Amino acid sequence: MKGWVAAFPRQWRDAMMIAEAIQVPRAYQKTAHLVVAGMGGSGMGGDLLQDLLRHDPRGPIIVNHTYDLPGWVGSSSVVGLVSYSGDTEETLAVYRAARSRKAKVFCITSGGRLAAMAARDRVPLALIPSGYPPRAALGYTFLSLVKVAQRLGWGPSLWRDAKETASRLERWAVSYERGRTARLMKSWARRWAGQPVLIMTTEDRRSVGLRWKNQWNENAKSLAYVVTLPEMDHNEVVGWGHSMRSHLRRWTLVCLRDRRDHSRIQMRFGITRAMWRKVGGQSYEVWSEGQSPMARAMSHIYFGDWLSVYLAEVGGVAATPVPPITWLKQQLSRP
Ligand code: PA5
């Protein structure tokens, strides 16, 4: 996993080149909304895109993480199916549902049944390189989605933001692998090893917290949960009662901060963290870097990716294999 994480800046540039070639039929362009369906590592790009296009006037982007589609999806919908392996049953079920509802479909995959069905049905297909664990291929899945969304009229500045992100990723890779930040991450990893983590982010940057959680689960083989401001201040904080103190002492709180957050959110981070200090364990802040929303989101994501790999090293676990996911898929594929 560490090799893929280290090579991620190269993947990002390669993914930009591949995505440039993606074309979308003219008939797709008049649709009002975009639905992105995918699970786990392949669903992540959709979550991130949804957050980045939250304020886009073009219309909503809906992310679908289950077998079926919302009732309103029909012939005026564009549905993007993302499955790295091309064999994920939820995504294949959504492909069939979208086709039967006459939605305008496109697929992003490295092969499998999804690629075969797309070829059979002459559905637009972005074929991305194979050989990666799905979560390590985020550059390919996300940037393919970005390009499709852009061709449909969403996010006119997204490609410029992807370029900014490309050059920043190269700089971050150096300091996250060898520099001062790498040393800081390793010392955090030693302190956090074996503890559950609570990741505090904001409602409109939820995808970044979700990526941290998923990387914690899959790379570090450890538990993490995401809570978002301001919503958590209306429920979660009550659960931090004194009766929970003995448990929460073993938890680590990580606050994912962004200088562009609403001023009241900035204030809530400070107050909520102070509440945590009264009942919980350690707490830390990680500030995003970069100019564009995409670069700032990716700075958090890339930081978390490296941290999860260092956690795996400290914990003595293999970061790449995910035996429970493989086992579950085997059980589900039994006749
Ligand atoms: O990281 C993983 O291996 C999983 O989260 C997968 O991405 C998930 O099971 C879906 O599989 P795929 O990405 O092949 O559609």
XYZ file of C-alpha atoms and ligand atoms in Angstrom:
350
model
C 0.000 0.000 0.000
C 2.826 2.376 0.886
C 4.156 2.180 -2.678
C 0.766 3.111 -4.138
C 0.373 5.960 -1.665
C 3.869 7.245 -2.506
C 3.100 7.021 -6.230
C -0.259 8.754 -5.910
C 0.946 12.089 -7.385
C 2.006 10.202 -10.525
C -1.350 8.423 -10.637
C -3.098 11.797 -10.390
C -1.279 13.130 -13.480
C -1.831 9.887 -15.376
C -5.521 9.935 -14.421
C -5.812 13.493 -15.744
C -4.445 12.369 -19.100
C -6.785 9.378 -19.278
C -9.785 11.456 -18.230
C -9.125 14.082 -20.936
C -10.112 11.465 -23.501
C -13.541 10.795 -21.966
C -16.420 11.916 -24.137
C -20.077 12.069 -23.182
C -22.931 11.757 -25.705
C -24.695 15.000 -26.559
C -28.025 13.533 -25.404
C -26.649 13.333 -21.840
C -26.114 17.062 -21.571
C -29.625 18.261 -20.923
C -30.176 16.247 -17.763
C -30.916 17.997 -14.498
C -29.087 15.785 -12.062
C -26.310 13.261 -11.816
C -26.457 10.085 -9.741
C -23.166 8.366 -8.905
C -23.334 4.761 -7.739
C -20.413 2.879 -6.208
C -19.333 1.097 -3.054
C -16.337 1.442 -0.729
C -13.165 2.603 -2.427
C -15.048 3.070 -5.692
C -17.851 5.090 -4.126
C -15.436 7.571 -2.564
C -14.920 9.649 -5.707
C -18.671 10.270 -5.869
C -18.804 11.441 -2.261
C -15.915 13.787 -2.841
C -17.411 15.171 -6.042
C -20.746 15.725 -4.325
C -19.073 17.806 -1.607
C -17.040 19.815 -4.116
C -20.102 20.600 -6.217
C -22.407 21.344 -3.320
C -22.744 24.998 -4.305
C -22.819 24.419 -8.059
C -25.952 25.940 -9.636
C -26.072 23.246 -12.378
C -28.084 20.905 -10.138
C -27.741 18.165 -7.560
C -25.289 15.274 -7.516
C -26.627 12.306 -5.601
C -24.465 9.482 -4.353
C -25.976 6.015 -4.223
C -24.416 3.369 -1.975
C -26.911 0.540 -2.227
C -28.650 -1.883 -4.613
C -31.472 0.301 -5.861
C -32.034 3.820 -7.115
C -34.306 6.548 -5.725
C -37.810 6.434 -7.239
C -37.403 9.670 -9.191
C -34.474 8.398 -11.293
C -35.642 7.978 -14.890
C -34.956 8.901 -18.485
C -33.901 12.444 -17.581
C -31.218 11.201 -15.160
C -27.560 10.545 -15.800
C -26.344 7.599 -13.722
C -22.608 6.957 -13.361
C -21.582 3.479 -12.219
C -18.177 3.227 -10.583
C -16.728 -0.158 -9.677
C -13.001 -0.699 -9.780
C -13.267 -4.485 -10.157
C -16.419 -4.231 -12.220
C -17.904 -7.086 -10.226
C -19.508 -5.446 -7.199
C -23.041 -6.745 -6.872
C -24.649 -3.529 -5.598
C -23.211 -1.549 -8.515
C -24.214 -4.194 -11.050
C -27.752 -4.153 -9.638
C -27.882 -0.354 -10.029
C -26.631 -0.683 -13.611
C -29.594 -2.958 -14.407
C -32.037 -0.685 -12.544
C -30.756 2.409 -14.367
C -30.996 0.708 -17.751
C -34.508 -0.527 -17.106
C -35.563 3.002 -16.151
C -34.004 4.303 -19.389
C -31.570 6.526 -17.522
C -28.480 7.784 -19.356
C -25.743 5.535 -18.073
C -21.950 5.664 -18.073
C -19.430 3.330 -16.424
C -16.008 3.738 -14.841
C -14.180 0.462 -14.190
C -11.001 -1.500 -14.819
C -12.913 -4.478 -16.252
C -15.147 -7.258 -14.927
C -18.824 -7.725 -15.662
C -19.506 -4.005 -15.663
C -17.107 -3.472 -18.578
C -18.645 -6.443 -20.412
C -22.198 -5.163 -19.921
C -21.250 -1.638 -20.975
C -19.635 -2.979 -24.157
C -22.665 -5.188 -24.878
C -25.113 -2.315 -24.352
C -22.893 0.310 -26.042
C -22.854 2.415 -22.920
C -20.056 5.040 -22.529
C -17.210 3.427 -20.645
C -14.067 4.892 -19.061
C -11.614 2.024 -18.751
C -9.030 2.715 -16.047
C -5.784 0.806 -15.363
C -6.089 -2.504 -13.492
C -3.882 -3.937 -10.751
C -4.667 -1.581 -7.862
C -6.638 -2.132 -4.657
C -9.790 -0.039 -5.348
C -9.067 2.483 -2.595
C -5.578 3.082 -3.994
C -7.064 4.003 -7.387
C -8.918 7.091 -6.138
C -7.111 9.337 -8.640
C -8.430 7.287 -11.561
C -12.007 6.910 -10.343
C -12.385 10.455 -9.030
C -10.838 12.307 -11.968
C -12.826 10.256 -14.496
C -15.956 11.334 -12.650
C -14.784 14.940 -12.550
C -14.277 14.925 -16.301
C -17.716 13.433 -16.965
C -19.356 15.963 -14.620
C -17.506 18.760 -16.355
C -18.516 17.583 -19.803
C -22.104 17.669 -18.525
C -21.716 21.274 -17.401
C -20.882 20.951 -13.710
C -17.888 22.543 -12.011
C -16.271 24.694 -14.704
C -13.213 25.277 -12.502
C -12.685 21.662 -11.473
C -10.001 20.912 -14.053
C -7.961 23.963 -13.075
C -8.299 22.814 -9.459
C -7.117 19.324 -10.450
C -3.982 20.904 -11.948
C -3.284 22.834 -8.765
C -3.787 19.594 -6.818
C -1.342 17.740 -9.095
C 1.577 20.023 -8.314
C 0.762 20.231 -4.619
C 0.518 16.431 -4.295
C 4.098 16.156 -5.578
C 5.330 18.476 -2.828
C 3.231 16.842 -0.124
C 4.515 13.387 -1.102
C 8.086 14.446 -0.275
C 7.284 15.767 3.192
C 4.796 13.007 4.045
C 7.288 10.306 3.126
C 10.560 11.723 4.414
C 10.211 15.216 5.801
C 9.215 16.763 9.106
C 5.575 15.892 8.509
C 6.513 12.218 8.093
C 8.193 12.297 11.506
C 5.134 13.960 13.036
C 2.802 11.386 11.460
C 4.918 8.513 12.736
C 4.891 9.899 16.263
C 1.098 10.303 16.082
C 0.789 6.765 14.741
C 2.745 5.446 17.741
C 0.462 7.332 20.141
C -2.778 6.400 18.374
C -2.042 2.741 17.705
C -4.751 0.441 18.968
C -7.185 3.245 19.771
C -10.456 4.048 18.045
C -10.515 7.431 16.372
C -13.302 9.962 16.148
C -12.880 12.130 13.063
C -14.522 15.529 13.382
C -15.185 17.322 10.120
C -17.976 19.463 8.706
C -21.197 18.554 6.960
C -19.961 19.916 3.619
C -16.553 18.204 3.933
C -17.955 14.885 5.098
C -16.290 12.908 2.286
C -12.849 13.774 3.627
C -13.760 12.337 7.034
C -15.219 9.301 5.328
C -11.979 8.685 3.442
C -10.024 8.907 6.729
C -12.413 6.439 8.341
C -12.240 3.995 5.450
C -8.437 4.132 5.279
C -8.266 3.582 9.039
C -10.506 0.533 8.655
C -8.875 -0.980 5.588
C -5.198 -0.017 5.883
C -4.722 0.165 9.666
C -7.339 -2.526 10.450
C -8.681 -0.246 13.124
C -11.883 1.533 14.095
C -12.777 5.110 13.189
C -16.023 7.065 13.122
C -16.972 10.341 11.452
C -18.897 13.132 13.155
C -19.790 16.405 11.455
C -20.276 19.971 12.591
C -22.645 21.626 13.142
C -25.000 18.636 13.349
C -23.005 16.765 16.015
C -23.404 19.698 18.404
C -27.107 18.838 18.463
C -26.750 15.193 19.566
C -23.280 13.533 19.685
C -21.923 15.835 22.404
C -24.659 14.690 24.787
C -23.341 11.147 24.375
C -19.978 12.345 25.725
C -21.471 12.086 29.193
C -19.425 11.324 32.277
C -20.635 7.726 32.305
C -18.733 7.281 29.025
C -15.534 8.785 30.409
C -13.698 5.491 30.957
C -14.328 4.494 27.308
C -13.680 7.890 25.749
C -10.319 8.180 27.517
C -9.106 5.522 25.093
C -10.381 7.389 22.039
C -8.527 9.950 19.966
C -10.329 12.926 18.458
C -8.962 14.322 15.195
C -10.358 17.658 13.964
C -10.048 18.214 10.208
C -9.869 21.998 9.946
C -10.209 24.281 6.931
C -9.573 28.005 6.960
C -12.594 28.599 4.689
C -15.083 27.035 7.090
C -17.938 29.292 8.183
C -16.902 31.504 11.112
C -19.510 29.892 13.377
C -18.131 26.454 12.435
C -14.621 27.642 13.399
C -16.030 28.667 16.746
C -17.825 25.355 17.158
C -14.579 23.434 16.523
C -12.975 25.259 19.451
C -15.886 24.858 21.858
C -16.633 21.249 20.915
C -12.984 20.265 21.243
C -12.920 21.849 24.707
C -15.944 19.703 25.638
C -14.066 16.627 24.433
C -11.050 17.498 26.583
C -13.241 17.252 29.687
C -14.303 13.668 28.997
C -12.239 12.213 26.158
C -8.697 11.190 25.379
C -6.213 12.979 23.177
C -7.266 15.493 20.539
C -5.464 16.804 17.481
C -6.015 19.194 14.589
C -5.023 18.794 10.963
C -5.415 21.931 8.809
C -5.913 21.616 5.084
C -3.468 23.254 2.668
C -3.861 24.629 -0.843
C -6.040 27.186 -2.592
C -8.930 25.472 -4.363
C -11.514 23.377 -2.498
C -10.246 20.302 -4.369
C -6.612 20.849 -3.369
C -7.642 21.481 0.228
C -9.774 18.323 0.335
C -6.975 16.279 -1.234
C -4.444 17.666 1.253
C -6.523 16.154 4.058
C -7.110 12.949 2.144
C -3.463 12.441 1.241
C -2.365 13.226 4.797
C -4.848 10.633 6.100
C -3.725 8.056 3.539
C -0.123 8.323 4.723
C -1.115 8.314 8.376
C -3.148 5.126 7.898
C -0.129 3.440 6.324
C 2.118 4.501 9.223
C -0.520 3.218 11.640
C -0.464 -0.135 9.871
C 3.351 -0.219 10.191
C 3.284 0.641 13.878
C 0.500 -1.883 14.481
C 2.411 -4.577 12.583
C -0.467 -5.260 10.163
C -0.387 -5.671 6.382
C -2.063 -2.565 4.941
C -3.107 -3.966 1.553
C -5.170 -7.145 2.034
C -8.742 -6.849 3.283
C -9.661 -10.477 4.127
C -13.086 -9.725 5.682
C -14.242 -7.940 2.489
C -12.949 -10.788 0.326
C -14.603 -13.384 2.574
C -17.939 -11.521 2.560
C -17.916 -11.290 -1.221
C -17.193 -15.028 -1.433
C -20.100 -15.843 0.892
C -22.442 -13.633 -1.107
C -21.413 -15.148 -4.430
C -22.402 -18.675 -3.328
C -25.350 -20.003 -5.261
O -11.445 -1.125 -0.723
C -12.090 -2.093 -1.115
O -11.554 -3.126 -1.517
C -13.588 -2.031 -1.093
O -14.047 -0.932 -0.383
C -14.124 -2.029 -2.536
O -13.822 -0.807 -3.153
C -15.615 -2.304 -2.528
O -15.856 -3.562 -1.980
C -16.235 -2.231 -3.916
O -15.514 -2.985 -4.835
P -15.150 -2.313 -6.233
O -14.354 -1.106 -5.894
O -14.355 -3.323 -6.971
O -16.448 -1.994 -6.878
